[in-house]
Coordinates of C-alpha atoms in Angstrom, one line a residue:
M1 CA 121.2 174.1 217.6
Y2 CA 117.5 174.7 218.4
K3 CA 115.4 174.4 215.3
V4 CA 113.1 177.2 214.2
L5 CA 110.2 177.1 211.8
L6 CA 108.9 180.4 210.3
V7 CA 105.3 180.6 209.0
D8 CA 103.9 183.6 207.3
D9 CA 101.9 184.1 204.0
E10 CA 104.2 187.2 203.3
Y11 CA 107.4 185.9 201.8
M12 CA 109.3 189.1 202.7
I13 CA 108.4 188.6 206.4
T14 CA 110.0 185.1 206.6
E15 CA 113.0 186.1 204.6
G16 CA 113.4 189.4 206.5
L17 CA 113.4 187.6 209.9
K18 CA 116.0 185.2 208.6
V19 CA 118.3 188.1 207.5
L20 CA 117.6 190.6 210.3
I21 CA 117.5 188.3 213.4
P22 CA 120.8 186.7 214.4
F23 CA 119.2 183.4 215.5
E24 CA 122.6 181.7 215.9
K25 CA 123.3 184.1 218.8
W26 CA 120.8 182.1 220.8
K27 CA 121.9 178.7 219.4
M28 CA 119.0 178.7 217.0
E29 CA 118.8 177.9 213.3
V30 CA 115.9 178.5 210.9
V31 CA 115.4 175.1 209.3
Q32 CA 112.3 175.8 207.3
T33 CA 109.9 178.5 206.2
A34 CA 106.3 178.0 205.1
N35 CA 103.8 180.3 203.5
D36 CA 100.7 178.7 205.0
A37 CA 99.6 176.5 207.8
E38 CA 99.1 173.4 205.7
A39 CA 102.7 173.5 204.5
A40 CA 103.9 174.0 208.0
L41 CA 101.8 171.0 209.3
E42 CA 103.1 168.8 206.5
Y43 CA 106.7 169.7 207.4
I44 CA 106.4 168.7 211.1
K45 CA 105.0 165.3 210.2
N46 CA 108.6 164.2 209.5
H47 CA 110.7 166.9 211.3
S48 CA 110.8 168.1 214.9
V49 CA 111.3 171.8 215.7
D50 CA 111.8 173.7 219.0
L51 CA 110.3 177.0 218.0
V52 CA 107.5 178.1 215.7
I53 CA 107.1 181.8 214.8
T54 CA 103.9 182.3 212.9
D55 CA 101.5 185.0 211.6
V56 CA 97.9 184.8 212.8
N57 CA 96.1 185.9 209.7
M58 CA 96.8 183.5 206.8
P59 CA 94.7 182.2 203.9
G60 CA 92.9 179.0 204.9
M61 CA 93.8 177.9 208.4
N62 CA 94.9 180.7 210.7
G63 CA 98.0 180.6 212.9
L64 CA 96.0 179.8 216.1
E65 CA 94.3 176.8 214.6
M66 CA 97.6 175.6 213.3
I67 CA 99.2 175.9 216.7
A68 CA 96.4 173.9 218.3
Q69 CA 97.1 171.0 215.8
M70 CA 100.9 171.3 216.2
K71 CA 100.7 170.9 220.0
A72 CA 100.0 167.2 219.7
S73 CA 103.1 166.6 217.6
L74 CA 105.3 169.2 219.3
P75 CA 104.4 169.1 223.0
R76 CA 107.6 170.7 224.1
A77 CA 107.9 173.3 221.3
A78 CA 107.5 177.1 221.9
F79 CA 105.3 179.3 219.8
I80 CA 105.5 183.0 219.0
I81 CA 102.6 184.7 217.3
L82 CA 102.9 187.7 215.0
S83 CA 100.0 189.9 214.0
G84 CA 99.3 193.1 212.2
Y85 CA 97.1 194.3 215.0
Q86 CA 96.4 193.3 218.6
E87 CA 92.9 192.0 219.0
F88 CA 91.6 190.8 222.4
D89 CA 90.1 187.5 221.1
Y90 CA 93.4 186.5 219.4
V91 CA 95.4 187.4 222.5
K92 CA 93.0 185.4 224.7
T93 CA 93.2 182.3 222.5
A94 CA 97.0 182.6 222.3
L95 CA 97.1 182.6 226.1
N96 CA 94.9 179.5 226.3
L97 CA 97.3 177.8 223.9
Q98 CA 100.2 178.8 226.2
V99 CA 102.2 180.5 223.5
A100 CA 105.5 182.1 224.5
D101 CA 104.3 185.6 223.4
Y102 CA 102.1 187.6 221.1
L103 CA 104.0 190.3 219.1
V104 CA 102.4 193.1 217.0
K105 CA 103.9 193.8 213.6
P106 CA 106.1 195.5 212.7
V107 CA 108.2 193.4 215.0
N108 CA 110.4 195.3 217.4
K109 CA 113.9 193.7 217.0
L110 CA 114.9 194.4 220.6
E111 CA 111.6 192.9 222.0
L112 CA 112.0 189.8 219.8
A113 CA 115.7 189.5 220.8
A114 CA 114.8 189.6 224.5
L115 CA 112.2 186.9 223.9
L116 CA 114.6 184.7 222.0
E117 CA 117.2 185.1 224.8
K118 CA 114.6 183.9 227.3
L119 CA 113.5 181.0 225.2
S120 CA 117.0 179.8 224.6
K121 CA 117.6 179.6 228.4
N122 CA 114.3 177.7 228.8
F123 CA 115.3 175.3 226.0
E124 CA 118.7 174.7 227.7
Q125 CA 117.2 174.2 231.1
S126 CA 114.5 171.8 229.7
S127 CA 117.1 169.9 227.7
D128 CA 119.3 169.4 230.8
Q129 CA 116.3 168.2 232.8
Q130 CA 115.4 165.7 230.1
L131 CA 119.0 164.5 230.0
E132 CA 118.7 163.3 233.6
R133 CA 116.7 160.4 232.1
V134 CA 120.0 159.1 230.8
F135 CA 120.9 158.0 234.3
Q136 CA 117.6 156.2 235.0
D137 CA 117.6 152.4 234.8
E138 CA 114.2 152.3 233.1
S139 CA 115.3 154.4 230.1
E140 CA 115.7 152.4 226.9
E141 CA 118.7 152.6 224.6
E142 CA 116.6 154.3 221.9
D143 CA 115.4 157.0 224.4
I144 CA 119.0 157.7 225.5
A145 CA 120.2 158.0 221.9
S146 CA 117.4 160.4 221.1
L147 CA 118.2 162.6 224.1
L148 CA 121.8 162.8 223.1
E149 CA 121.2 163.4 219.4
G150 CA 123.2 166.2 218.2
K151 CA 125.6 166.1 221.1
E152 CA 129.2 165.8 220.0
R153 CA 131.9 164.2 222.1
L154 CA 130.6 163.5 225.6
W155 CA 132.2 162.5 228.9
L156 CA 130.5 160.6 231.7
G157 CA 131.9 161.3 235.1
A158 CA 131.3 161.1 238.8
D159 CA 132.2 163.7 241.5
V160 CA 131.3 164.8 245.0
V161 CA 129.2 167.7 243.7
P162 CA 126.8 168.1 240.6
K163 CA 128.7 169.1 237.5
G164 CA 128.3 169.3 233.7
F165 CA 125.1 170.1 232.0
S166 CA 123.2 167.2 233.6
S167 CA 123.7 165.2 236.8
A168 CA 122.0 162.8 239.2
P169 CA 122.9 161.5 242.7
Y170 CA 124.4 157.9 242.9
R171 CA 125.1 155.9 246.0
V172 CA 128.2 153.8 245.9
L173 CA 130.3 152.2 248.8
D174 CA 128.3 154.1 251.4
R175 CA 129.0 157.4 249.6
T176 CA 126.8 159.7 247.6
L177 CA 128.4 161.0 244.4
Y178 CA 126.9 162.6 241.4
L179 CA 127.0 161.1 237.9
F180 CA 127.2 163.8 235.3
L181 CA 127.5 164.4 231.6
S182 CA 130.0 167.0 230.2
S183 CA 131.4 168.1 226.9
Q184 CA 134.8 168.5 228.6
R185 CA 137.2 166.0 230.3
G186 CA 138.6 166.6 233.8
G187 CA 137.6 167.6 237.3
A188 CA 136.0 164.3 238.3
V189 CA 136.6 161.5 240.8
Y190 CA 136.3 159.2 237.8
Q191 CA 135.5 159.8 234.1
E192 CA 135.1 157.9 230.8
E193 CA 134.2 158.9 227.3
F194 CA 130.5 158.2 226.8
A195 CA 129.4 156.6 223.5
A196 CA 126.8 154.0 222.3
P197 CA 125.7 151.5 223.4
Y198 CA 124.9 153.9 226.2
K199 CA 123.0 151.6 228.7
K200 CA 125.8 149.0 228.5
Q201 CA 128.5 151.6 229.1
L202 CA 126.6 153.2 231.9
Q203 CA 126.5 149.9 233.7
S204 CA 130.2 149.3 233.0
F205 CA 131.0 152.8 234.2
K206 CA 129.2 152.2 237.6
V207 CA 131.3 149.0 238.0
N208 CA 134.5 150.8 237.1
L209 CA 133.6 153.7 239.4
E210 CA 133.2 151.3 242.3
K211 CA 136.5 149.7 241.4
S212 CA 138.2 153.1 241.2
L213 CA 137.0 154.1 244.7
F214 CA 137.7 150.6 246.2
Y215 CA 141.1 149.8 244.6
G216 CA 142.4 153.3 243.7
T217 CA 142.8 152.0 240.1
V218 CA 140.9 150.3 237.3
S219 CA 142.2 147.5 235.0
L220 CA 140.3 147.5 231.7
Q221 CA 142.1 144.3 230.5
E222 CA 140.2 141.0 230.3
T223 CA 141.5 138.7 232.9
D224 CA 141.1 135.1 234.0
P225 CA 138.3 134.5 236.6
L226 CA 139.7 135.4 240.0
F227 CA 138.6 132.2 241.7
S228 CA 140.8 130.2 239.3
Y229 CA 143.7 131.4 241.4
Y230 CA 142.2 130.2 244.7
E231 CA 142.7 126.4 244.4
P232 CA 146.5 126.5 245.0
V233 CA 146.0 129.1 247.7
Y234 CA 143.6 126.7 249.5
R235 CA 146.2 123.9 249.3
V236 CA 148.6 126.1 251.1
I237 CA 146.1 127.0 253.8
I238 CA 145.3 123.4 254.7
Q239 CA 149.0 122.7 255.3
G240 CA 148.8 125.0 258.2
N241 CA 152.1 126.8 257.3
I242 CA 151.6 130.3 258.7
A243 CA 154.4 131.9 256.8
Q244 CA 153.2 130.4 253.5
I245 CA 149.6 131.5 254.2
L246 CA 150.8 135.1 254.6
E247 CA 152.8 134.8 251.4
E248 CA 149.7 133.6 249.6
L249 CA 147.8 136.6 250.9
D250 CA 150.4 138.9 249.4
L251 CA 150.0 136.9 246.1
L252 CA 146.2 137.4 246.1
E253 CA 146.7 141.1 246.8
D254 CA 148.9 141.5 243.8
I255 CA 146.5 139.5 241.5
V256 CA 143.5 141.5 242.7
L257 CA 145.2 144.8 242.1
R258 CA 146.3 143.8 238.6
S259 CA 142.8 142.5 237.6
T260 CA 140.5 144.7 239.7
P261 CA 137.5 142.4 239.5
K262 CA 134.1 143.4 240.6
V263 CA 134.2 144.5 244.3
S264 CA 131.6 141.9 245.3
I265 CA 133.8 139.2 243.8
T266 CA 136.9 140.4 245.7
K267 CA 135.0 140.5 249.0
Q268 CA 133.6 137.0 248.4
L269 CA 137.1 135.8 247.7
F270 CA 138.6 137.2 250.9
I271 CA 135.6 136.1 253.0
Q272 CA 136.3 132.6 251.7
F273 CA 140.0 133.0 252.5
I274 CA 139.6 134.2 256.1
M275 CA 136.9 131.6 256.8
D276 CA 139.0 128.8 255.5
V277 CA 141.9 129.8 257.7
Y278 CA 139.6 130.2 260.7
H279 CA 138.0 126.8 260.2
L280 CA 141.4 125.3 260.3
F281 CA 142.8 127.1 263.3
E282 CA 139.9 127.6 265.7
H283 CA 136.3 126.8 266.5
L284 CA 134.1 129.5 265.1
K285 CA 130.7 130.3 266.4
P286 CA 127.9 131.3 264.0
E287 CA 127.9 134.8 265.4
D288 CA 131.7 135.1 264.7
I289 CA 131.1 134.1 261.1
T290 CA 128.3 136.6 260.8
A291 CA 130.5 139.4 262.3
I292 CA 133.4 138.6 259.8
I293 CA 131.1 138.6 256.8
R294 CA 129.4 141.9 257.9
E295 CA 132.8 143.5 258.5
I296 CA 134.2 142.6 255.1
D297 CA 131.0 143.5 253.3
G298 CA 131.1 146.9 254.8
M299 CA 134.7 147.7 253.6
N300 CA 134.9 150.7 251.4
S301 CA 138.5 150.3 250.2
F302 CA 140.9 147.4 249.4
D303 CA 143.5 148.8 251.8
S304 CA 141.1 148.6 254.7
L305 CA 140.1 145.1 253.7
L306 CA 143.7 143.9 253.7
V307 CA 144.4 145.6 257.1
Y308 CA 141.4 143.8 258.6
I309 CA 142.4 140.4 257.1
K310 CA 146.0 140.7 258.3
L311 CA 145.0 141.8 261.8
Q312 CA 142.7 138.8 262.1
L313 CA 145.4 136.4 260.9
S314 CA 148.0 137.9 263.2
G315 CA 145.8 137.5 266.2
L316 CA 144.9 134.0 265.2
F317 CA 148.4 132.8 264.4
D318 CA 149.8 134.2 267.7
Q319 CA 147.8 131.6 269.7
Y320 CA 147.5 128.5 267.6
R321 CA 149.4 125.7 265.9
M322 CA 147.6 122.8 264.2
N323 CA 148.2 119.1 264.9
E324 CA 150.3 117.8 262.0
N325 CA 148.1 114.7 261.5
V326 CA 145.0 116.8 261.2
A327 CA 146.9 119.1 258.8
S328 CA 147.8 116.0 256.7
V329 CA 144.2 115.0 256.5
L330 CA 143.2 118.5 255.4
E331 CA 145.9 118.4 252.8
V332 CA 144.6 115.2 251.4
I333 CA 141.0 116.6 251.3
G334 CA 142.2 119.7 249.6
R335 CA 144.1 117.8 247.0
D336 CA 141.9 114.8 246.3
Y337 CA 138.4 115.9 247.2
Q338 CA 137.1 114.9 243.7
K339 CA 138.0 111.2 244.6
E340 CA 136.3 108.7 246.8
L341 CA 137.9 109.4 250.2
S342 CA 137.4 107.7 253.6
L343 CA 138.8 108.4 257.0
K344 CA 139.8 104.8 257.3
D345 CA 142.0 104.8 254.2
I346 CA 143.7 108.1 255.2
S347 CA 144.3 106.8 258.7
Q348 CA 146.1 103.7 257.3
E349 CA 148.3 105.9 255.2
L350 CA 149.2 107.9 258.3
Y351 CA 149.6 104.8 260.5
I352 CA 147.2 106.0 263.1
N353 CA 143.9 104.6 264.5
S354 CA 140.9 105.9 262.5
V355 CA 138.8 106.5 265.6
Y356 CA 141.6 108.5 267.3
L357 CA 142.2 110.4 264.1
G358 CA 138.5 111.2 263.9
Q359 CA 138.6 112.5 267.5
L360 CA 141.6 114.7 266.7
I361 CA 139.9 116.2 263.6
K362 CA 136.8 116.9 265.6
R363 CA 138.8 118.6 268.4
E364 CA 140.9 120.7 266.1
T365 CA 138.3 121.7 263.5
N366 CA 135.0 121.3 265.3
S367 CA 133.9 119.2 262.3
T368 CA 133.8 115.5 261.4
F369 CA 135.8 114.1 258.5
A370 CA 132.7 113.9 256.3
E371 CA 131.8 117.5 257.1
L372 CA 135.2 118.7 256.1
L373 CA 135.0 116.8 252.9
N374 CA 131.6 118.3 252.1
K375 CA 132.9 121.8 253.0
Q376 CA 135.8 121.4 250.6
R377 CA 133.7 120.0 247.8
I378 CA 131.1 122.8 248.2
K379 CA 133.8 125.4 248.3
A380 CA 135.2 124.1 245.0
A381 CA 131.6 124.1 243.6
Q382 CA 131.2 127.7 244.6
Q383 CA 134.4 128.6 242.7
L384 CA 133.2 126.8 239.6
L385 CA 129.8 128.4 239.8
L386 CA 131.3 131.9 239.9
S387 CA 134.2 131.3 237.4
T388 CA 132.6 129.1 234.7
N389 CA 129.4 128.6 232.8
D390 CA 129.3 124.8 233.5
S391 CA 125.9 123.3 234.2
I392 CA 125.0 122.6 237.8
E393 CA 125.2 118.8 237.0
D394 CA 128.7 119.2 235.6
V395 CA 129.8 121.1 238.7
C396 CA 128.3 118.4 240.9
Y397 CA 130.3 115.6 239.2
A398 CA 133.5 117.8 239.0
V399 CA 133.7 118.2 242.7
G400 CA 133.3 114.5 243.6
Y401 CA 129.5 114.0 244.0
S402 CA 127.7 111.2 242.1
N403 CA 124.2 112.2 243.2
V404 CA 122.9 115.6 242.0
G405 CA 120.0 115.6 244.5
Y406 CA 122.4 115.0 247.4
F407 CA 124.7 117.8 246.1
Y408 CA 121.8 120.2 246.1
K409 CA 120.9 119.2 249.7
V410 CA 124.5 119.7 251.0
F411 CA 125.0 122.9 249.1
R412 CA 121.8 124.5 250.5
K413 CA 122.7 123.3 254.0
L414 CA 126.2 124.9 253.9
C415 CA 125.4 128.0 251.8
G416 CA 121.8 128.8 252.7
K417 CA 120.7 128.8 249.1
S418 CA 120.6 126.6 246.0
P419 CA 123.5 126.5 243.5
K420 CA 121.5 128.4 241.0
A421 CA 120.7 131.2 243.5
Y422 CA 124.3 131.4 244.5
R423 CA 125.4 131.9 240.9
R424 CA 122.7 134.5 240.3
Q425 CA 123.8 136.7 243.3
M426 CA 127.0 137.6 241.5
D427 CA 125.4 138.7 238.2

């Protein structure tokens, strides 16, 4: 309800307006009456109002002087002036103060009703425009709470067209949708009940909206970090068993759909998956890697992502089988990367010359044994950085490095950024 303050030194005027004018028809409520300007100014020190209806001629401070002072405290309020006679100087001053209207007593009920109808629409429009600030990142929690004060049950939604009593465009997954506030549920691409803390829920809503568009569903249950599932998947990949790799892809699909993590996390996971397979089965050029990452980053749905991954794997598996000795080396690296590993020790276990084994590894993977070990350790470090709050030093030691400085050097070389920067990118 819009709040109305009546000010007139004649008691019968204020009481008569309260009785004769159906303010509630225009969503208005008389919250206070005052018999002089001083009392009215005292009231607004602690109370906000939307409309002030006041007489001009009152003992002490007149209505125009009162309005001039009220403007500082009530910058968005509307003012209606009542007067027993129409005098040019009063009208001129009223116009300068930008009052809504100047009415001559006795007040014409129809004239006042038309004016209140107009003001009610202006209030509603102004209120809706103010509510757009809810969607702005710079708005503080207190500001949002103030804007929504008096609003009962609210729904925050997104749709292809503006809806509700306030809306704002929002870009997500290369689409423009409209975030909106409504007092009713339904008729939206995605919708949630909106309650404090508002800023936190708005951020959560944006994440869930993206999930809804990408996966077609949203899981609101807390789940284990997605990358915690990847270690056993990688062990299957390095064995080079094509059938098992495809089975692991189906397992990842099921896990992702049950947990619906942030879209950026899922894309990062599948980039890692496809890159791991490619590194094992063919020589990748830098431009190939860039193209794969760009393709996956541009995916707007989980289904299209899976189709792309499966097509890539199908084309790759049709033309390549890995040397079993190289596969054995990769299996050892994947299983024991935290330990001290050497090509010489592994070659002895496989009963093969270490130089020849090194040549096989280089030919099959386009990497040396040391490079493969570093890649696996850094891969494991990436998972820990994204799925735990462990310190950088703890991550370094956990993946098999004993020198933090060397770990930073290798990580930056392979990832293009420091461990700290890599962790921050997923916030």
